[in-house]
PDB file of C-alpha atoms in Angstrom:
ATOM      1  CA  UNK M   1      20.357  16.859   0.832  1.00 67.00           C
ATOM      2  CA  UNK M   2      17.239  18.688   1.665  1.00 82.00           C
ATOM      3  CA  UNK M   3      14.583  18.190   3.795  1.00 87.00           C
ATOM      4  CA  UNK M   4      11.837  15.742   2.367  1.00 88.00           C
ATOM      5  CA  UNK M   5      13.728  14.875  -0.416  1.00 90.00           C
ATOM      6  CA  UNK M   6      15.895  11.664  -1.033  1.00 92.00           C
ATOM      7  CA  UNK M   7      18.696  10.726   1.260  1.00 91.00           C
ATOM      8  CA  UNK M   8      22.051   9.210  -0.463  1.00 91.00           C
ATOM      9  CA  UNK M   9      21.650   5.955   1.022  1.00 90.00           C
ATOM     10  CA  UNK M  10      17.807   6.174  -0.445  1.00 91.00           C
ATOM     11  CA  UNK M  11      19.279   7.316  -3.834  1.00 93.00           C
ATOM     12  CA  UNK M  12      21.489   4.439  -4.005  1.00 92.00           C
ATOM     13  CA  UNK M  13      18.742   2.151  -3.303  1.00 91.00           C
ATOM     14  CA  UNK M  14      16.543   3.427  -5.883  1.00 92.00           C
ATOM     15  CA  UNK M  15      18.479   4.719  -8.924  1.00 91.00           C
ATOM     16  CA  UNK M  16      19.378   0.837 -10.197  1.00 89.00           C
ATOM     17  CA  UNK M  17      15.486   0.144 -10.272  1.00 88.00           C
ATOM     18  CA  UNK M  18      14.834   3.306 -12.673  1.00 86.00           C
ATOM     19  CA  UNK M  19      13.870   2.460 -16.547  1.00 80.00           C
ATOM     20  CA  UNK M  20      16.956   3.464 -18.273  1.00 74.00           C
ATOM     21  CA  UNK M  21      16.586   6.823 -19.993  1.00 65.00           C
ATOM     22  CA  UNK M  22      15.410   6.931 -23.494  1.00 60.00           C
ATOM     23  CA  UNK M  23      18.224   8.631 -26.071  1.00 56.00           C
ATOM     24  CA  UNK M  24      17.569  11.693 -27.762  1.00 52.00           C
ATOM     25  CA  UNK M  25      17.292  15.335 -26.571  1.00 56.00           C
ATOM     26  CA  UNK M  26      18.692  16.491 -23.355  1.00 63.00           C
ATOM     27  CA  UNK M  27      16.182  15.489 -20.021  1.00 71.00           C
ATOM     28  CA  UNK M  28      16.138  16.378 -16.215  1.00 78.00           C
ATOM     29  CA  UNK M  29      18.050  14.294 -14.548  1.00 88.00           C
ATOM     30  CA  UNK M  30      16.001  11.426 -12.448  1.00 90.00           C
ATOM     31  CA  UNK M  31      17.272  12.204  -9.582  1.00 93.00           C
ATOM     32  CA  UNK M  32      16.415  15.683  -9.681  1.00 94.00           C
ATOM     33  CA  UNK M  33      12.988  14.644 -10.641  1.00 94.00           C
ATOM     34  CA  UNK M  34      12.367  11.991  -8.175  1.00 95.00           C
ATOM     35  CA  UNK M  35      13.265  14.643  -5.370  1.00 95.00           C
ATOM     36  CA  UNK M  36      11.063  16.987  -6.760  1.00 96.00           C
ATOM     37  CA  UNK M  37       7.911  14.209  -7.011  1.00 97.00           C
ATOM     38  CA  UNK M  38       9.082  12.858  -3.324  1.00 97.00           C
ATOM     39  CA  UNK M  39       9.016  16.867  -2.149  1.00 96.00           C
ATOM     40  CA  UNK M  40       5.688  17.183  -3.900  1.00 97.00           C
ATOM     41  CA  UNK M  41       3.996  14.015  -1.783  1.00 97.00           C
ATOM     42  CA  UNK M  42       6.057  14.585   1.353  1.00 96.00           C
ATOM     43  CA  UNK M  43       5.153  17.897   1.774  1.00 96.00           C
ATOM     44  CA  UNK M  44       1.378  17.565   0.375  1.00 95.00           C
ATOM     45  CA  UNK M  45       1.551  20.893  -2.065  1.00 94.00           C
ATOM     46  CA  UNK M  46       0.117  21.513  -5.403  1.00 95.00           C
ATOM     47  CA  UNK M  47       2.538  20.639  -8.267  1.00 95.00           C
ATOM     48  CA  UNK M  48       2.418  24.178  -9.148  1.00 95.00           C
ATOM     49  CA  UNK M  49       3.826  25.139  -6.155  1.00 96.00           C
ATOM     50  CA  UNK M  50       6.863  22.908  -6.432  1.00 96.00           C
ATOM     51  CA  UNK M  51       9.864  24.649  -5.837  1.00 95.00           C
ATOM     52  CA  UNK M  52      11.642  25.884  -9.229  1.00 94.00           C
ATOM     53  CA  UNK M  53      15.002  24.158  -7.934  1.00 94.00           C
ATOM     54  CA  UNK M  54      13.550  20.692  -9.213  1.00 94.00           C
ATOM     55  CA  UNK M  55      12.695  22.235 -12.910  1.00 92.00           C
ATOM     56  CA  UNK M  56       9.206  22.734 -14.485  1.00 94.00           C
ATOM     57  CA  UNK M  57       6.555  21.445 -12.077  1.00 95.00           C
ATOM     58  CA  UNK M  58       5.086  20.307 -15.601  1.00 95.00           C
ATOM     59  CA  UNK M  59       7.933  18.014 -16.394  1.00 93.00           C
ATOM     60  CA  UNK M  60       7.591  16.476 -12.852  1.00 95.00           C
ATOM     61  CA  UNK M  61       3.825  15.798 -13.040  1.00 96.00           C
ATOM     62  CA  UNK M  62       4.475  14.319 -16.679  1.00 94.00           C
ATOM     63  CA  UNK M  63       7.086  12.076 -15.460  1.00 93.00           C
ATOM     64  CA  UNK M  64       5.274  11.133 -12.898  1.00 96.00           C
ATOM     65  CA  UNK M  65       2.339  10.056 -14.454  1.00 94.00           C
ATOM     66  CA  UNK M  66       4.404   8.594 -16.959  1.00 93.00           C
ATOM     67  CA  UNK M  67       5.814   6.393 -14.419  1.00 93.00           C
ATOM     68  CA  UNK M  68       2.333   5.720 -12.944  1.00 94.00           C
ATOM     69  CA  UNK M  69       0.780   4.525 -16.116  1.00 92.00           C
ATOM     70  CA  UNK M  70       3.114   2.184 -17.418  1.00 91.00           C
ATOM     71  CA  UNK M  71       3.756   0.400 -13.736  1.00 92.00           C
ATOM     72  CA  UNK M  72       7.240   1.629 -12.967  1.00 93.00           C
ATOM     73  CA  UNK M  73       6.756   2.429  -9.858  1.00 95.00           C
ATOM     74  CA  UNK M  74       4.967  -1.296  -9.189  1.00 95.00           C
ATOM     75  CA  UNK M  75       8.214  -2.696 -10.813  1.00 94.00           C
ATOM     76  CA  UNK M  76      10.566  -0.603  -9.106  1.00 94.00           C
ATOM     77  CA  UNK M  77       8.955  -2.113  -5.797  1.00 96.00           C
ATOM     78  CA  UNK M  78       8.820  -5.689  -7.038  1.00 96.00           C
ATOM     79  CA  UNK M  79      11.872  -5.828  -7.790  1.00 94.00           C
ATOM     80  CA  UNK M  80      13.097  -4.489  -3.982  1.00 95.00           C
ATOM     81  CA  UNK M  81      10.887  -7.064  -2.351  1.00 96.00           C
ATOM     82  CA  UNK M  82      12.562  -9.671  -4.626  1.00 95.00           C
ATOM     83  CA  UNK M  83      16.146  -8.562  -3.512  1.00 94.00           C
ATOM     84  CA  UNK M  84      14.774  -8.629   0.076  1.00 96.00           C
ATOM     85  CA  UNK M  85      13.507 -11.737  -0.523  1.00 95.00           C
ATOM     86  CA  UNK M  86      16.833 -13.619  -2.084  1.00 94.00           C
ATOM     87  CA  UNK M  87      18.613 -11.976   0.962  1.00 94.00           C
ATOM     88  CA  UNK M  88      15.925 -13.915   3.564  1.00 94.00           C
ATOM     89  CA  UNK M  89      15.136 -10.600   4.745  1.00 95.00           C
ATOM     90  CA  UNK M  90      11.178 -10.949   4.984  1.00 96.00           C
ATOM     91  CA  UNK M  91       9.665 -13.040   7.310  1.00 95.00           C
ATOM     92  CA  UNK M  92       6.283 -14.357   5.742  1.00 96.00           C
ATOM     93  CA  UNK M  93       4.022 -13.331   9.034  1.00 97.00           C
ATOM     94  CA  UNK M  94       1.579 -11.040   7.278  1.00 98.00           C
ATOM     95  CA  UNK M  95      -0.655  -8.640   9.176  1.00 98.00           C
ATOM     96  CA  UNK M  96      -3.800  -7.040   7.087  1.00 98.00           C
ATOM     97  CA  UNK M  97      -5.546  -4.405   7.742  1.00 98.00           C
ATOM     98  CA  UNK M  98      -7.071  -0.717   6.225  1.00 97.00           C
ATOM     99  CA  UNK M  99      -7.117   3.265   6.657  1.00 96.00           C
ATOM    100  CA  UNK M 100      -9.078   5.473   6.282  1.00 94.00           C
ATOM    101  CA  UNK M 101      -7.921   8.886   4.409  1.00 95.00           C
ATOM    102  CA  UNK M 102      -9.722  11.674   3.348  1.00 93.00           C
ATOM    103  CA  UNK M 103     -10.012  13.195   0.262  1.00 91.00           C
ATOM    104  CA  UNK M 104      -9.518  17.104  -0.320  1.00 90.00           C
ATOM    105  CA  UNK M 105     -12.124  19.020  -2.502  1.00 87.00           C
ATOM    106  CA  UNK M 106      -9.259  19.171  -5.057  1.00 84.00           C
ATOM    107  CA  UNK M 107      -9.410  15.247  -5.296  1.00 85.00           C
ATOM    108  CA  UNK M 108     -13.379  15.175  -6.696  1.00 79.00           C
ATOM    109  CA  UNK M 109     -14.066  15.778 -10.061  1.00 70.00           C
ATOM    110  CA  UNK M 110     -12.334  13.129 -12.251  1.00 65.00           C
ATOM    111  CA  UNK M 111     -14.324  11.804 -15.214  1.00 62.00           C
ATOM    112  CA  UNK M 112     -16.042   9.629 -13.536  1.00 59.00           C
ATOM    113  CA  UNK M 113     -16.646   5.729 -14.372  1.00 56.00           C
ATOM    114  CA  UNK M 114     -20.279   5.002 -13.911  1.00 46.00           C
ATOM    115  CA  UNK M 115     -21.509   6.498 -11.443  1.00 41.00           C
ATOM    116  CA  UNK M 116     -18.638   7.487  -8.995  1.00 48.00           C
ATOM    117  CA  UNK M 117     -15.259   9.214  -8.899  1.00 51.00           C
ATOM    118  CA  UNK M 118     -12.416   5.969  -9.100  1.00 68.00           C
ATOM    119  CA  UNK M 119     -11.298   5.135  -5.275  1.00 82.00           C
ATOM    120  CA  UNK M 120     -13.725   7.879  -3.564  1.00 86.00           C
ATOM    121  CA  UNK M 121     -16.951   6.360  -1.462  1.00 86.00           C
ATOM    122  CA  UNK M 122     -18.529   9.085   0.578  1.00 82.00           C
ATOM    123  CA  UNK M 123     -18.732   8.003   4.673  1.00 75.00           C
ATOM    124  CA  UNK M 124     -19.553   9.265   7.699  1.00 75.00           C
ATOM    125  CA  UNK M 125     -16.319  12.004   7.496  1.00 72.00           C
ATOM    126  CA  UNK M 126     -17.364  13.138   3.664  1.00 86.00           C
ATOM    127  CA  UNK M 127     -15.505  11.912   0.285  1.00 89.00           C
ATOM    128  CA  UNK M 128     -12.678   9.470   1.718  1.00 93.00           C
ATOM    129  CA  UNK M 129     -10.472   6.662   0.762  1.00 94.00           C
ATOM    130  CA  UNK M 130      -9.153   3.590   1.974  1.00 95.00           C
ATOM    131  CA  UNK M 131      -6.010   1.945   1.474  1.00 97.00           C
ATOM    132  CA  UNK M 132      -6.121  -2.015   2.295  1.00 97.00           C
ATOM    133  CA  UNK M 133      -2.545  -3.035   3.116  1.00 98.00           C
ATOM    134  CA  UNK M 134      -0.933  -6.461   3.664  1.00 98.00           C
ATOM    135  CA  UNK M 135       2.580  -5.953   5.255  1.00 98.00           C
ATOM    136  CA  UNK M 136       5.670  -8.359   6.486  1.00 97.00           C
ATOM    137  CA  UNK M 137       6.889  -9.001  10.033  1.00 96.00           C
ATOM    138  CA  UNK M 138       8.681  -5.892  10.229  1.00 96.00           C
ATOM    139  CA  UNK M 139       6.048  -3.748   8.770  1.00 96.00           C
ATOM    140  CA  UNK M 140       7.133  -3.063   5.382  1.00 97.00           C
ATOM    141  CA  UNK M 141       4.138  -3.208   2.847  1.00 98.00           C
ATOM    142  CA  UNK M 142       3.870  -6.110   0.625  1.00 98.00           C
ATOM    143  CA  UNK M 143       0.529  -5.177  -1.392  1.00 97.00           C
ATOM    144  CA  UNK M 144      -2.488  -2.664  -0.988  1.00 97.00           C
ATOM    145  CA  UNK M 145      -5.771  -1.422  -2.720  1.00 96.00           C
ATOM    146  CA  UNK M 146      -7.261   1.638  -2.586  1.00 95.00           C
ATOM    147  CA  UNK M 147     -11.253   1.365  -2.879  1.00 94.00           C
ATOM    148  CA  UNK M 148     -13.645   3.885  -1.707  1.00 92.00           C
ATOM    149  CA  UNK M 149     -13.984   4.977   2.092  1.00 91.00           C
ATOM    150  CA  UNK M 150     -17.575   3.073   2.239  1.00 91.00           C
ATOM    151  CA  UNK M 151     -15.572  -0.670   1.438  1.00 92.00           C
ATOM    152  CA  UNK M 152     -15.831  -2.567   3.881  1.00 93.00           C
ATOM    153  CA  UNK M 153     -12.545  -4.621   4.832  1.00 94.00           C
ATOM    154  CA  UNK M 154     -13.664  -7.868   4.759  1.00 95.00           C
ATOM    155  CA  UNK M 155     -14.300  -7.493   1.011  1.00 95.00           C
ATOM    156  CA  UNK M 156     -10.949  -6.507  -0.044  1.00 96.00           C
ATOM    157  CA  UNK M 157      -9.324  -9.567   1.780  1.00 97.00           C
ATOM    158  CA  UNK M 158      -8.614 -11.714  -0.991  1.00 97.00           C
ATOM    159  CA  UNK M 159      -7.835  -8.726  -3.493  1.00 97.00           C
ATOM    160  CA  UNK M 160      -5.043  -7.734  -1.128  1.00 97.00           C
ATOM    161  CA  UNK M 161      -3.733 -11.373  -0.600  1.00 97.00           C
ATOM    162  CA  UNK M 162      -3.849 -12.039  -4.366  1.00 97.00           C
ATOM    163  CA  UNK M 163      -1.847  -9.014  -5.013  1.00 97.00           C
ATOM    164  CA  UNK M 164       1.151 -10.616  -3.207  1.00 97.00           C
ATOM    165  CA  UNK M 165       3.984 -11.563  -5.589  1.00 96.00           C
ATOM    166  CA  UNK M 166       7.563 -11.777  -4.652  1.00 97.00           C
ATOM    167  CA  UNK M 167       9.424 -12.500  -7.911  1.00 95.00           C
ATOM    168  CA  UNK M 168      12.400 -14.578  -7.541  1.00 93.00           C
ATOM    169  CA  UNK M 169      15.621 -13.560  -8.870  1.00 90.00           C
ATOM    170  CA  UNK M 170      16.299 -16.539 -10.072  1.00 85.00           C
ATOM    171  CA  UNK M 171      14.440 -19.116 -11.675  1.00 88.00           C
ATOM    172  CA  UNK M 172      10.976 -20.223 -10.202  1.00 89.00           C
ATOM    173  CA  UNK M 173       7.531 -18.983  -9.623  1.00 93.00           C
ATOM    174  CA  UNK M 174       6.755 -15.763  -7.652  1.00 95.00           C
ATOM    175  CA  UNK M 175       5.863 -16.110  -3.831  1.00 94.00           C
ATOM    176  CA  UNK M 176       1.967 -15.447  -3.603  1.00 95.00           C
ATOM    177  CA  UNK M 177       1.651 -17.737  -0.429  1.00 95.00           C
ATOM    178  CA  UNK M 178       2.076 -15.728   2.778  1.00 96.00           C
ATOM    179  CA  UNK M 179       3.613 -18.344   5.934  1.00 95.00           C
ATOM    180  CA  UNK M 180       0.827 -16.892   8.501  1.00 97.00           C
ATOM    181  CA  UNK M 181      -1.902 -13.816   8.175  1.00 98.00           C
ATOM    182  CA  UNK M 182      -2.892 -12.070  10.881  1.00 98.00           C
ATOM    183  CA  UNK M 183      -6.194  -9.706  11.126  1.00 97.00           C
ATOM    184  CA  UNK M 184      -8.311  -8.039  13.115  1.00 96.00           C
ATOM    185  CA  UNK M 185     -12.127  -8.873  13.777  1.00 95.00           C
ATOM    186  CA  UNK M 186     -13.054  -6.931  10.566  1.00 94.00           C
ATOM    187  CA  UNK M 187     -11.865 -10.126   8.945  1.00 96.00           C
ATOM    188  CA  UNK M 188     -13.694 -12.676  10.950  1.00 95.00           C
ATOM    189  CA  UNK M 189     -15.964 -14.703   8.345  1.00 93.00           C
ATOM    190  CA  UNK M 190     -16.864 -17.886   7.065  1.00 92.00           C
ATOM    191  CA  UNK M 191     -15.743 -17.457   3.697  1.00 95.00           C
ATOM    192  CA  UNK M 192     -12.114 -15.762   4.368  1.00 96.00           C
ATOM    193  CA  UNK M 193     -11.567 -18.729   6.868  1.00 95.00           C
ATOM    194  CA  UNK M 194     -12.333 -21.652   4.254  1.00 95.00           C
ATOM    195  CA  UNK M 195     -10.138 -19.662   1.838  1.00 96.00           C
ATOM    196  CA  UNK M 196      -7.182 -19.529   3.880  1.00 96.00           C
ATOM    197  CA  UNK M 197      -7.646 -23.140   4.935  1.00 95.00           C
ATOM    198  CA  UNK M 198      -7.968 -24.330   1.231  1.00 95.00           C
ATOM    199  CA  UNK M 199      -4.584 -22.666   0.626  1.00 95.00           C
ATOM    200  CA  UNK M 200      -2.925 -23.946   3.429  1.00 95.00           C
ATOM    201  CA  UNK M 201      -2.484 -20.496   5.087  1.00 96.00           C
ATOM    202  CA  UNK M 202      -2.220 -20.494   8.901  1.00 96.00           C
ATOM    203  CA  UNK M 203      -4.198 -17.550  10.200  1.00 96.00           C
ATOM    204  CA  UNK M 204      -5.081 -15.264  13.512  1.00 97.00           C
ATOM    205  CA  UNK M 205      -8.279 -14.111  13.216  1.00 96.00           C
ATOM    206  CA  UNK M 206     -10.188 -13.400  16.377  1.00 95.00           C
ATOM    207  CA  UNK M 207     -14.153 -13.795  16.529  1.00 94.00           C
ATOM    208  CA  UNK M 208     -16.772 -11.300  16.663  1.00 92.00           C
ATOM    209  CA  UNK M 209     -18.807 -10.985  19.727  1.00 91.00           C
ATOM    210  CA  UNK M 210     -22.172 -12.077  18.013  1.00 89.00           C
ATOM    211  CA  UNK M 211     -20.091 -14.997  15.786  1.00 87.00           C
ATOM    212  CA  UNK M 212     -19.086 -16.257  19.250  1.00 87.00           C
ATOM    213  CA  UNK M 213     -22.851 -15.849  20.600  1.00 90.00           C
ATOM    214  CA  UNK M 214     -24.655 -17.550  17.163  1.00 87.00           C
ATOM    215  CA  UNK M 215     -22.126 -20.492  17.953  1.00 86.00           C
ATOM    216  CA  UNK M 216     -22.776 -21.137  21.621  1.00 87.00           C
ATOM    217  CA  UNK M 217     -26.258 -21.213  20.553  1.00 87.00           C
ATOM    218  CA  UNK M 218     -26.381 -23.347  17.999  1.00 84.00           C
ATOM    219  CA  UNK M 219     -24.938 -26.070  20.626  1.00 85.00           C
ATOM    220  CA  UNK M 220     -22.705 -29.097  18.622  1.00 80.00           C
ATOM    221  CA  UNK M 221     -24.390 -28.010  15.648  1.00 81.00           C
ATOM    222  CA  UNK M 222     -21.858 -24.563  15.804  1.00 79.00           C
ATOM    223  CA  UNK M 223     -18.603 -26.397  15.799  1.00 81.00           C
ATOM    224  CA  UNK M 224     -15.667 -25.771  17.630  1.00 85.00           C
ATOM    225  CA  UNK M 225     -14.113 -22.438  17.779  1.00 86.00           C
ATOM    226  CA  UNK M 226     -11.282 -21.374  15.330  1.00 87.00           C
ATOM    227  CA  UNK M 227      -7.665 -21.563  16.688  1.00 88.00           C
ATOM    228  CA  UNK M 228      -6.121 -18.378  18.977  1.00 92.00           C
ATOM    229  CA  UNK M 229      -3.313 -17.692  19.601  1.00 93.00           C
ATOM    230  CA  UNK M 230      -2.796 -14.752  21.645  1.00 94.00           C
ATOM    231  CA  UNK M 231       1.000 -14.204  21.508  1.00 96.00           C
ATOM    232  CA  UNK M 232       0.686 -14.290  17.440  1.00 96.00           C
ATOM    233  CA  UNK M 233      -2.094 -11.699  17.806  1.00 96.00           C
ATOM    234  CA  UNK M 234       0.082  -9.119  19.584  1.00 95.00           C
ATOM    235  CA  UNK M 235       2.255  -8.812  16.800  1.00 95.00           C
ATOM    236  CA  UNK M 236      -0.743  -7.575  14.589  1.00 95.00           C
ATOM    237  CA  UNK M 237      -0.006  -3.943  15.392  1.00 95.00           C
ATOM    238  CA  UNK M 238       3.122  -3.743  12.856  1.00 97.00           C
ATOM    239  CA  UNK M 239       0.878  -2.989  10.086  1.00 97.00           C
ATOM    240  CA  UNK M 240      -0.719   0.101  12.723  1.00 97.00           C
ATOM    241  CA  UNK M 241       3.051   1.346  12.494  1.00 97.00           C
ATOM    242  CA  UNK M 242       3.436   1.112   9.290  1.00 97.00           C
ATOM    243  CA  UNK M 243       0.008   2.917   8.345  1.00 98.00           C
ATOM    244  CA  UNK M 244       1.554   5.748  10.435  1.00 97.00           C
ATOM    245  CA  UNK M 245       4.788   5.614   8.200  1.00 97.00           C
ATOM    246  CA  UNK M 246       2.396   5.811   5.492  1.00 97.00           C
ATOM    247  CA  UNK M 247       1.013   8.542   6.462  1.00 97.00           C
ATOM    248  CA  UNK M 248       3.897  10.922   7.404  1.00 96.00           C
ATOM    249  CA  UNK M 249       3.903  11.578   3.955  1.00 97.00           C
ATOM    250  CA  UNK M 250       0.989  14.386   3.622  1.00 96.00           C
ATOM    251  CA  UNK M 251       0.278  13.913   0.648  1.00 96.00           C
ATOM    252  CA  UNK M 252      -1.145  10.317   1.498  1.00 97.00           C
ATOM    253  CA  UNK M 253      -2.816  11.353   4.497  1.00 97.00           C
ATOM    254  CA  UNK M 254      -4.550  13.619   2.814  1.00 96.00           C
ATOM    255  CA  UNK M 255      -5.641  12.582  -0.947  1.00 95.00           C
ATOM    256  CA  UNK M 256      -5.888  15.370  -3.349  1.00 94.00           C
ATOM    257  CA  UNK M 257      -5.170  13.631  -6.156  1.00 93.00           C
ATOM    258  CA  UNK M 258      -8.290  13.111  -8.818  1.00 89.00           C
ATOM    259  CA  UNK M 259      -7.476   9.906 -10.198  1.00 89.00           C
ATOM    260  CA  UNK M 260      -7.198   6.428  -8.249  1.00 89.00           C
ATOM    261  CA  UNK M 261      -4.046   5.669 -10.042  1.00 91.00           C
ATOM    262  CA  UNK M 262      -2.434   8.931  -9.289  1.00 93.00           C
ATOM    263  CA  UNK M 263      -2.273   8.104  -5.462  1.00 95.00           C
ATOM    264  CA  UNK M 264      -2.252   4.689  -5.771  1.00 95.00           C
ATOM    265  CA  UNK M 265       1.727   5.187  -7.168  1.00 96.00           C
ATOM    266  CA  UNK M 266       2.295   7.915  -4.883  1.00 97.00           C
ATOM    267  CA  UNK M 267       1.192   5.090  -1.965  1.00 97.00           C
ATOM    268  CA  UNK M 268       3.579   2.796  -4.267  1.00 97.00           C
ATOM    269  CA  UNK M 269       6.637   5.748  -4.282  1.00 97.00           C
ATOM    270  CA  UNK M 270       6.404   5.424  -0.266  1.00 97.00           C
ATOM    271  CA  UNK M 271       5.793   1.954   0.103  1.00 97.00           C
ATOM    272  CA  UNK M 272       9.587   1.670  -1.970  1.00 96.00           C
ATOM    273  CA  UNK M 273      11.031   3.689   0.250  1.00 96.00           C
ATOM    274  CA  UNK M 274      10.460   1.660   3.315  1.00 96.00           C
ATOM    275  CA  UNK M 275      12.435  -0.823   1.850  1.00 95.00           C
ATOM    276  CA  UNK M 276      15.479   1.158   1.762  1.00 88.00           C
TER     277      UNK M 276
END
């Protein structure tokens, strides 16, 4: 094993959730391409640039995209968070949260859908974009988007909850429903509060400064504050760590990829991994 590329024990865990090969003329083997494409986003280099140990760096960026396209790597991860799952190995305490990450030159130019370039927004740091990530107890992500750097979080909420789905290995329904979300004040509103609470979903959401003010104000009229609790809240900062996982991968810190769905499976490749 090489540096940046995939362990054994990472190799073992992935090869059983790879399509099964196609018959016909002779391929690269997956592994050798998966090392390659996990080289490529570890390391943040151009494809071209690849080294030649892993084969064509055209074969790798058509695999990859092949892979992208047609949702493997969404299955692949599905289907780890379902063995997790059967094993009781997630505990449903979901923390939300987003990051910002900004976009290289390199990533601009994509035929563009209306008006802008899919999953850029230009902020105060230039073209950026943000990934909006629900993870588990144990920081291990569960579901993300990736919008533009200019979304605000609050409007992403229910996008990133609805994402969630835990198949079963068995028979029944997927899990959707998360035991307890947890969020910073970027999340404090009316509207995700009544959603929760019509889904029966506990939640830790502290109040803004001037929600707080607007209801001591308003007297009776501004109802009693929402529910606390402080120990709960402390355990928010899983999803910080495992942004920072995320993002030891340079090739997510950075975005130069033009299209939304190329780094949105590359986020996907790295999310698998930290299942493993």
């Amino acid at each position: 094993m090489r540096r940046h590329e995939l362990s054994d024990a990472e190799w073992a865990f992935v090869q059983p959730l790879l399509p099964r090969s196609e018959r016909g003329r002779r391929r690269l083997d997956d592994r050798t391409v998966l090392n390659g494409i996990v080289w490529k986003f570890r390391t943040g280099t151009a494809w071209r640039d690849v080294p030649e140990r892993y084969g064509s760096w055209a074969t790798l960026h058509t695999r990859f995209r092949r892979w992208a396209k047609d949702g493997t790597f969404e299955r692949m991860l599905r289907a780890a968070q379902a063995s997790a799952d059967a094993a009781g190995d997630i505990e449903w305490l979901v923390s939300v949260d987003s990051t910002i990450v900004r976009a290289h030159q390199h990533a601009a130019g994509a035929p563009k859908r209306g008006l802008r370039t899919p999953g850029l927004g230009r902020s105060r740091g230039g073209l950026t974009s943000k990934i909006h990530l629900a993870c588990d107890a144990v920081g291990r992500p569960l579901a993300f988007t990736v919008t533009g750097g200019n979304t605000n979080d609050c409007t992403q909420f229910t996008a990133v909850m609805k994402a969630i789905c835990v198949p079963r290995l068995g028979p029944g329904r997927p899990r959707v429903r998360p035991g307890h979300v947890i969020g910073d004040k970027g999340y404090s509103s009316k509207a995700i509060r009544t959603w929760l609470r019509q889904r029966n979903i506990r939640h830790t959401i502290p109040e803004r400064s001037d929600q707080i003010r607007n209801r001591l104000r308003r007297g009776s009229r501004g109802g009693r504050p929402p529910a606390f609790d402080k120990q709960v809240y402390k355990r928010r900062n899983v999803v910080e760590r495992c942004f920072n996982r995320l993002k030891q991968w340079r090739g997510i810190a950075t975005r130069y990829d033009k299209t939304a769905e190329s780094y949105q499976a590359a986020v996907t490749l790295a999310s698998l991994l930290m299942w493993a």
